Coordinates of C-alpha atoms in Angstrom, one line a residue:
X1 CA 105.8 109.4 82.1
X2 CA 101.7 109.5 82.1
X3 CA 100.4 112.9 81.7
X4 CA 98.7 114.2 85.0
X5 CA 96.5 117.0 86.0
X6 CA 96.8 119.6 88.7
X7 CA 94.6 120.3 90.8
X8 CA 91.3 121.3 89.3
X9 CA 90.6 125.4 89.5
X10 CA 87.1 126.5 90.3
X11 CA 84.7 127.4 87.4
X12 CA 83.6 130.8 86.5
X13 CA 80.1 131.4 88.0
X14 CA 77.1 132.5 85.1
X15 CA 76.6 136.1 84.9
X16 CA 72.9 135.4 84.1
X17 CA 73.6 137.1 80.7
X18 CA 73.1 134.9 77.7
X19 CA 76.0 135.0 75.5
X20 CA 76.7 134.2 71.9
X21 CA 79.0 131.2 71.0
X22 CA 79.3 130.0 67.6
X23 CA 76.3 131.2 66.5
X24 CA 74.2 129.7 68.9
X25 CA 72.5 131.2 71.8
X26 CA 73.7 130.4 75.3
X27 CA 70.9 130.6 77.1
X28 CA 70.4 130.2 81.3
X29 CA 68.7 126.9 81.3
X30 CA 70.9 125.2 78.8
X31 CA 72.4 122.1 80.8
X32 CA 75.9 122.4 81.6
X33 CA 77.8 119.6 82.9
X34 CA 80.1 119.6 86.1
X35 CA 82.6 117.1 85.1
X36 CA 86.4 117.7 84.6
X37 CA 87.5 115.4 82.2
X38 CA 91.2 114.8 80.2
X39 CA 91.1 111.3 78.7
X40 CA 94.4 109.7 80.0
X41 CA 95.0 112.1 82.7
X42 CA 93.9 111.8 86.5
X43 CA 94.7 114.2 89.6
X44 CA 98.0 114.0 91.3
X45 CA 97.7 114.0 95.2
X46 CA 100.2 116.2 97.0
X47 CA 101.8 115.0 100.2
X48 CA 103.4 118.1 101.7
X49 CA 102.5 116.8 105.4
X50 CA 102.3 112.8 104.5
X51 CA 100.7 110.5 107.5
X52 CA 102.4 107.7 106.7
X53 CA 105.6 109.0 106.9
X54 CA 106.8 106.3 109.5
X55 CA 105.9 103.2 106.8
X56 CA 108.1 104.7 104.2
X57 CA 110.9 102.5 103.2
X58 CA 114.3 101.8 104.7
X59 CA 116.7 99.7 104.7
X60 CA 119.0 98.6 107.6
X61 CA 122.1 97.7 107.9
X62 CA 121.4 94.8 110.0
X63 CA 122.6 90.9 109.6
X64 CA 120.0 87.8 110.7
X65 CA 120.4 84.1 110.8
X66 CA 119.6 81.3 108.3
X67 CA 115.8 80.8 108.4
X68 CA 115.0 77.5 110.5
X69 CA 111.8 75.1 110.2
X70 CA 109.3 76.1 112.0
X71 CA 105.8 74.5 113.0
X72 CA 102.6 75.5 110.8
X73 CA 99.2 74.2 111.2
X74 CA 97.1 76.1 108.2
X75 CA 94.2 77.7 109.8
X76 CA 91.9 77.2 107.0
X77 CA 91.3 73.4 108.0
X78 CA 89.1 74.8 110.7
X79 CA 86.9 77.2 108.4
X80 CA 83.1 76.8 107.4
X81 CA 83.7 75.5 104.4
X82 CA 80.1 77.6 103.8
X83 CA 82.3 80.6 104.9
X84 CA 79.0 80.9 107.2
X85 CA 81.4 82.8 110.0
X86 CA 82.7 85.4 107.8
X87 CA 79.6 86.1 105.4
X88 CA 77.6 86.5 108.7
X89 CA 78.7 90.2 108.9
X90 CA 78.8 90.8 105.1
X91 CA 76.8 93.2 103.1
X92 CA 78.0 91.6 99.6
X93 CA 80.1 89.0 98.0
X94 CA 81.0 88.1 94.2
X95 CA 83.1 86.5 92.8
X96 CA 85.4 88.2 89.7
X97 CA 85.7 85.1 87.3
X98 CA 85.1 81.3 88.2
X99 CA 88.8 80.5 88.8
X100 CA 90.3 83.3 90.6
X101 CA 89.2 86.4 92.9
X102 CA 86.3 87.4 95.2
X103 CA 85.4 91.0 96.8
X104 CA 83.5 90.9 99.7
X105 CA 81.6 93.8 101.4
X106 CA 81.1 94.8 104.6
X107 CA 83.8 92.7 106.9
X108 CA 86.0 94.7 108.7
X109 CA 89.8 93.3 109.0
X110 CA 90.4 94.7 112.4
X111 CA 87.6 93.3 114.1
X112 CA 87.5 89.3 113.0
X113 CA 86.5 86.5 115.4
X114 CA 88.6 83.6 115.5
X115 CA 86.2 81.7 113.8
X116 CA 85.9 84.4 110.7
X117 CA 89.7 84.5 110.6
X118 CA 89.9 80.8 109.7
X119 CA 86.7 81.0 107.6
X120 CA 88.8 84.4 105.7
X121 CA 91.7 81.2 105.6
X122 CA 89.9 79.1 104.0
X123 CA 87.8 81.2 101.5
X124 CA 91.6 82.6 100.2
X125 CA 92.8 79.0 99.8
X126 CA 89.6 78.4 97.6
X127 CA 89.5 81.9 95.7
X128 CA 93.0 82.5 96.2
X129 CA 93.0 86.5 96.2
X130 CA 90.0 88.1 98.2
X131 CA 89.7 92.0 98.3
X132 CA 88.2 94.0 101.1
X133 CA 87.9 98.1 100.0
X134 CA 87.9 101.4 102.9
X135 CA 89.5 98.8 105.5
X136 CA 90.4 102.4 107.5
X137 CA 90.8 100.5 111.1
X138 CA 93.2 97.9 109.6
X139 CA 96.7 100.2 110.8
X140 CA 99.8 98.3 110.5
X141 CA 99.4 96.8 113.7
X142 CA 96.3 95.5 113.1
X143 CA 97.5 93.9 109.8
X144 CA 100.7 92.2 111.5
X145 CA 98.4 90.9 114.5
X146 CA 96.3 89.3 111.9
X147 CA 98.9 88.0 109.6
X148 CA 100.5 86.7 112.5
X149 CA 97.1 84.6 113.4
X150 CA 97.9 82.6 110.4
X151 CA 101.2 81.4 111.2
X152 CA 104.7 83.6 111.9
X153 CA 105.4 86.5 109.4
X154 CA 108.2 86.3 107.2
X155 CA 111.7 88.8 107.3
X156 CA 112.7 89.4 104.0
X157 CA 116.3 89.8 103.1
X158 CA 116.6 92.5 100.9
X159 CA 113.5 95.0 100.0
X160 CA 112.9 97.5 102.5
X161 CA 110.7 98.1 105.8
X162 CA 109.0 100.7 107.4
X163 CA 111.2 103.6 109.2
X164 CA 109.3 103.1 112.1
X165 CA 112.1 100.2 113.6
X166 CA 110.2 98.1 114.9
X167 CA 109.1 96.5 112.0
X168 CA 111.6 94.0 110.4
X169 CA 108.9 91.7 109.0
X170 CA 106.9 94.3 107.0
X171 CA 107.1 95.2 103.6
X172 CA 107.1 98.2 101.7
X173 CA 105.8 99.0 98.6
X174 CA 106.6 102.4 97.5
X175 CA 107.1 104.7 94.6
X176 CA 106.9 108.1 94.0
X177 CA 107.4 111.2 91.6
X178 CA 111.0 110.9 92.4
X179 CA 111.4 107.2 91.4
X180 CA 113.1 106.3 88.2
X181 CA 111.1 104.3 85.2
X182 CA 111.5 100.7 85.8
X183 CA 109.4 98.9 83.1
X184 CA 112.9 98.7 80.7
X185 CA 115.0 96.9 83.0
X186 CA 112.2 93.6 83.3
X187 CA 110.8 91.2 80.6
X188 CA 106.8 91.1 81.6
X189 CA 107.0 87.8 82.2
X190 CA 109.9 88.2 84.8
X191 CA 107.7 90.8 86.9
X192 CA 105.5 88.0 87.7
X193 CA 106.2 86.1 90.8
X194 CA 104.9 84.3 93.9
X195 CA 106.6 85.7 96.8
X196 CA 109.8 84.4 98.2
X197 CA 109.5 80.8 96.9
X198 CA 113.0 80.1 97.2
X199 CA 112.4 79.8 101.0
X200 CA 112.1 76.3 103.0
X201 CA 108.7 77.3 104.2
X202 CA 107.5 80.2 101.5
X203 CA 104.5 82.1 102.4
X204 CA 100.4 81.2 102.4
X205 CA 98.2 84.1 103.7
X206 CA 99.6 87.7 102.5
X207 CA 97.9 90.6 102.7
X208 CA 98.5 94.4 100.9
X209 CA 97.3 97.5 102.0
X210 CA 96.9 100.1 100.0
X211 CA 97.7 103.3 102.2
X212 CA 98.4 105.9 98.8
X213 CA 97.9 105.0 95.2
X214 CA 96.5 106.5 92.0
X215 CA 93.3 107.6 91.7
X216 CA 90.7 105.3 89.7
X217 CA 92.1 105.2 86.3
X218 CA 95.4 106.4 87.4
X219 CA 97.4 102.9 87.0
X220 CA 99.1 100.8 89.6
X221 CA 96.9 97.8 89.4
X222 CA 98.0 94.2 90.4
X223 CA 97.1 91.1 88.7
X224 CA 97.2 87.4 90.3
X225 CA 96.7 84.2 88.2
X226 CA 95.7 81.1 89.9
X227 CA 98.1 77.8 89.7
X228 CA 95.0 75.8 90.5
X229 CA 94.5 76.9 87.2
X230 CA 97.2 76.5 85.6
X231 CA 97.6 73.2 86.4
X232 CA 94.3 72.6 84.7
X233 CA 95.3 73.4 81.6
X234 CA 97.7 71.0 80.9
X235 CA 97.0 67.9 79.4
X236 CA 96.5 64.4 81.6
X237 CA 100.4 63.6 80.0
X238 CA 101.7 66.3 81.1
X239 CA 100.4 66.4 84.3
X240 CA 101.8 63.4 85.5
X241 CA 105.3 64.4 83.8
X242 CA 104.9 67.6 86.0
X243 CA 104.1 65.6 89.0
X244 CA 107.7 64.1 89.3
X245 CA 109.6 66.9 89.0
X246 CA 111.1 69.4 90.8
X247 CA 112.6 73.0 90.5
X248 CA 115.2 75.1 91.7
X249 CA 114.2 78.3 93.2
X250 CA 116.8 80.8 94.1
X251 CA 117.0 84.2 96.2
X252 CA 120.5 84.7 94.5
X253 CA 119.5 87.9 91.8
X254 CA 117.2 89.5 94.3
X255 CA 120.8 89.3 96.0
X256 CA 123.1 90.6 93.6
X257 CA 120.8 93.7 92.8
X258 CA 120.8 94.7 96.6
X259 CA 124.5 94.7 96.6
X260 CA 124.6 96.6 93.0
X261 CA 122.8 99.2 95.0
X262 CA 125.2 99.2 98.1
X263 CA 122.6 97.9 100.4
X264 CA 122.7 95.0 102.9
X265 CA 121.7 91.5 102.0
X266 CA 120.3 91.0 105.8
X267 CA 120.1 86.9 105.1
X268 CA 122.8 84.7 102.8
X269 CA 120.9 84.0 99.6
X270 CA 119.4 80.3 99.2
X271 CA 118.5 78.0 96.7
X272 CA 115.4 75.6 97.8
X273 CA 114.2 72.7 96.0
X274 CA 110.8 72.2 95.5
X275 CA 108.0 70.0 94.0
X276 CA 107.1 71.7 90.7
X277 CA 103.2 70.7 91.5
X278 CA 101.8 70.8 94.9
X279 CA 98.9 69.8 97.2
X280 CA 96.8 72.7 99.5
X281 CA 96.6 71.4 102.8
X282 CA 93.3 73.1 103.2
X283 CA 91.2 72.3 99.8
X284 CA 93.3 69.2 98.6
X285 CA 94.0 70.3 95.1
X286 CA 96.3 70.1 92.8
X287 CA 98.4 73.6 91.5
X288 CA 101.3 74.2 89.7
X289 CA 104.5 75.6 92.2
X290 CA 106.2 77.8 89.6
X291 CA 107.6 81.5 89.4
X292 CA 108.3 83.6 86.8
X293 CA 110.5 85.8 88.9
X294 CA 112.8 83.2 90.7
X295 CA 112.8 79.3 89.2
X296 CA 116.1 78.8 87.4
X297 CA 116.1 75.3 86.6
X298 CA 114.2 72.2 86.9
X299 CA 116.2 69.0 88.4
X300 CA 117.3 65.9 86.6
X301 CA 116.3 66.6 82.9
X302 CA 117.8 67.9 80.1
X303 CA 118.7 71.9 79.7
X304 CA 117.2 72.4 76.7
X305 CA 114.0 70.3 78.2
X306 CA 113.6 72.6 81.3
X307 CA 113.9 75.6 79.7
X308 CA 110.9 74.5 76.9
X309 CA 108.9 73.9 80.5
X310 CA 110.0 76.7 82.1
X311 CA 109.4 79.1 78.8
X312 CA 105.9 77.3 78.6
X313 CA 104.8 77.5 81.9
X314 CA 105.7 81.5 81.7
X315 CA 103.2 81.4 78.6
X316 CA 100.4 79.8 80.6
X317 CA 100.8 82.1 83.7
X318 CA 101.2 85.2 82.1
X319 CA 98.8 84.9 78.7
X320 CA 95.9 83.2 79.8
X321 CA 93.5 85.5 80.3
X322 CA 90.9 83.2 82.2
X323 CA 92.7 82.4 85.2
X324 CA 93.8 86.4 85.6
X325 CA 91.7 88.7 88.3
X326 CA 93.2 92.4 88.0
X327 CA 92.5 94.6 90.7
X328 CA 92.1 98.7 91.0
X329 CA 93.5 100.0 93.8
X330 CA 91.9 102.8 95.9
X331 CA 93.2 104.3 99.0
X332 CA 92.7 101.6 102.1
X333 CA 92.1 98.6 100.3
X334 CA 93.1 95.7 101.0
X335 CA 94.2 92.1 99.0
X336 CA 94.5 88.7 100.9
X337 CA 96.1 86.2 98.4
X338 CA 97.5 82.7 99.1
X339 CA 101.2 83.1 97.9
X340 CA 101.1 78.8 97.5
X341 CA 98.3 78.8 94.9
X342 CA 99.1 82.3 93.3
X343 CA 101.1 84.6 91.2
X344 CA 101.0 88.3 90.6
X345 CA 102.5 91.2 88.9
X346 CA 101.9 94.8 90.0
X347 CA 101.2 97.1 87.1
X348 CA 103.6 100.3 86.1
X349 CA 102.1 103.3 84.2
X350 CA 101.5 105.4 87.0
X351 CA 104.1 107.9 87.5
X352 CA 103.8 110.9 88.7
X353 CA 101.4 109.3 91.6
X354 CA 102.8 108.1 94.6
X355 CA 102.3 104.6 95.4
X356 CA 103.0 103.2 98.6
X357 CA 101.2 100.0 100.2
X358 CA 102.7 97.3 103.5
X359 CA 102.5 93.6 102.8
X360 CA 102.4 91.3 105.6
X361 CA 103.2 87.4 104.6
X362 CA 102.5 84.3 107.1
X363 CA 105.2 81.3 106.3
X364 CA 103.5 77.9 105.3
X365 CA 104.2 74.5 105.3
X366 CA 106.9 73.0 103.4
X367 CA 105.5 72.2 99.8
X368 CA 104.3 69.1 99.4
X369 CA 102.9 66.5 96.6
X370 CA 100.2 64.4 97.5
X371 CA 99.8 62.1 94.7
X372 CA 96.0 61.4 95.7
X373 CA 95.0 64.8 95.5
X374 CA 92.6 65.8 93.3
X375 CA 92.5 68.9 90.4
X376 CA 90.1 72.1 91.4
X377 CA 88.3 71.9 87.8
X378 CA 87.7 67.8 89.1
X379 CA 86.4 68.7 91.4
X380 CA 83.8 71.4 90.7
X381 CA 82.9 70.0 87.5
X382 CA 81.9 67.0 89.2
X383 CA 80.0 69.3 92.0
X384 CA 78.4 71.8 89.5
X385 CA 77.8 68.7 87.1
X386 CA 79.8 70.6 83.9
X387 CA 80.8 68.3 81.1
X388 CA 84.6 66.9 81.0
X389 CA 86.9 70.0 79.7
X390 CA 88.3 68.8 76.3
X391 CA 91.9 68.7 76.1
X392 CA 92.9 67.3 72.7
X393 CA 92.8 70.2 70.2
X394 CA 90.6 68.1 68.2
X395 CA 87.5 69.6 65.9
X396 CA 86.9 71.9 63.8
X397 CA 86.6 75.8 65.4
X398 CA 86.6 79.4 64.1
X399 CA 87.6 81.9 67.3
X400 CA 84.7 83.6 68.4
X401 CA 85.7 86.7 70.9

């Protein structure tokens, strides 16, 4: 458990005496400073009377039928590919690395045109995780009416929704000082994931609110690392080898722990099929279709030669340090990721603090491989004019951090 502070007790005012303290004299106009500070150890909030009280978890006892296919067209097709819709009402925009992550300033969620909604599409297909801070007018209602823009919102099976009802296909993120330790029952590499990719039509467009969380410095941050990118770090070999494959991705253990903890399993468990590299429908490129969290095998090779893959590609997604944005959380933020191009693992270490946030996902397409499609580092090398990424582990190098 992290050490924590209470809250902070007011300082004794100055007599207007001048005192003696280790020798030296404390005189009136010496400068004090005004800042609390316990390296390690941040303010916990209390929540006697807590607001969101409705959008804390449940879990009902409730049974629902095998998903379907349903029609998607993705949004992002029709966006500026200048964004010139969105940034119109921006203040700011940067991005947090070249491969992954962009914060943008001044847009508020709640109050998109249709036209800055599919520009919004289309920059998260190209950055794949954008982040919006203080978006106060984005209440859940606003955030499913906007998720469902994008396509229809996916019920999951097994984590929990809000207690309000009424709201089967929102979930919720939520911990507290009551919540037991969790890091020992994961490997690292397991707690990464793209959401729900064991689904016919997993999700594109999903966005987090933030409604409690630590304070800055308190823990609780979430990492994503692009699959754009990962797919450009593999050799021209092994790309292709990639490209005819296909993986097994199961809902089966997210299962079997919900009935280890006596609660209903709302949907049968599945096991989808899917190409192991797609194509975005909106950008064209190339990315890796792999999860940490739910692939169990790749079809029609060797045992011995999917795991290698599998234990490799894990090593790609969750060391490479390049194609990795990590995000602080403060309260009312909000993250926008594409859940096709994406993976991400939330961060533990911040116990006592509550931590409670409502995802919202929009179902996709089917995956897809287009074999025509092109690579993002392709492409923008050849745009930005950047020399041809060498591959071959040739020459002679000392590592220079």
């Amino acid at each position: 458990m992290a050490p924590f502070l209470e809250e902070p007790s007011t300082r004794p005012a100055y007599s207007g005496k001048p005192k003696i303290d280790g020798g030296i004299l404390d005189l009136p106009n010496k400068k004090k400073h005004n800042i609390q500070y316990e390296p390690g150890r941040t303010i916990v909030e209390g929540h006697g009377e807590y607001e969101y009280d409705d959008l804390r978890p449940a879990f009902p006892d409730v049974h629902w039928e095998p998903l379907t296919e349903v029609p998607y067209h993705d949004r992002g097709t029709k966006g500026d590919p200048q964004f010139g819709n969105l940034l119109s009402d921006a203040t700011n925009i940067f991005d947090y690395n070249p491969k992954i992550g962009t914060e943008i300033s001044g847009i508020n969620l709640a109050k998109l045109t249709d036209a800055q909604r599919d520009d919004l599409a289309r920059l998260i297909s190209t950055r794949g995780v954008v982040f919006f801070r203080n978006q106060t007018d984005l209440d859940i209602d606003a955030q499913r009416e906007l998720g469902q823009y994008f396509g229809q919102l996916h019920k999951h099976a097994t984590t929990s929704v809000p207690r309000r009802g009424d709201l089967d296909d929102v979930h919720v993120v939520y911990t507290d000082e009551k919540s037991k330790e969790q890091r020992a029952k994961f490997a690292p590499t397991f707690l990464w994931h793209s959401d729900v990719t064991y689904e016919v039509q997993p999700p594109s467009y999903t966005s987090l609110k933030m409604l409690t969380g630590p304070p800055r410095g308190g823990g609780g941050d979430t990492l994503w690392a692009s699959q754009y990118a990962v797919y450009d770090l593999l050799s021209s070999g092994m790309q292709k080898y990639l490209e005819g494959l296909e993986a097994l991705h199961s809902a089966q253990i997210q299962a079997d722990g919900t009935i280890a903890l006596g609660r209903t399993v709302r949907r049968e468990p599945v096991v989808t099929k899917h190409p192991l590299i797609r194509t975005h429908p909106v950008t064209g490129w190339k990315s890796v279709f792999f999860n940490p969290g739910f692939v169990t095998d790749i079809v029609g090779i060797p045992k011995a030669e999917a795991d290698a893959i599998i234990h490799y590609l894990n090593e790609l997604i969750t060391t490479t340090q390049e194609i990795h944005v990590r995000f602080q959380w403060q309260k009312n933020d909000v993250a926008f990721w594409d859940n096709r191009i994406c993976n991400h693992s939330a961060s533990y270490g911040f116990a006592p603090h509550r931590r409670h946030a409502v995802r919202v996902a929009s179902q996709a397409e089917c995956p897809y491989f287009d074999p025509n499609s092109k690579s993002q580092e392709e492409e923008m090398n050849a745009r930005y004019g950047l020399p041809k990424v060498n591959k071959d582990g040739s020459g002679q190098s000392n590592y220079n951090d």
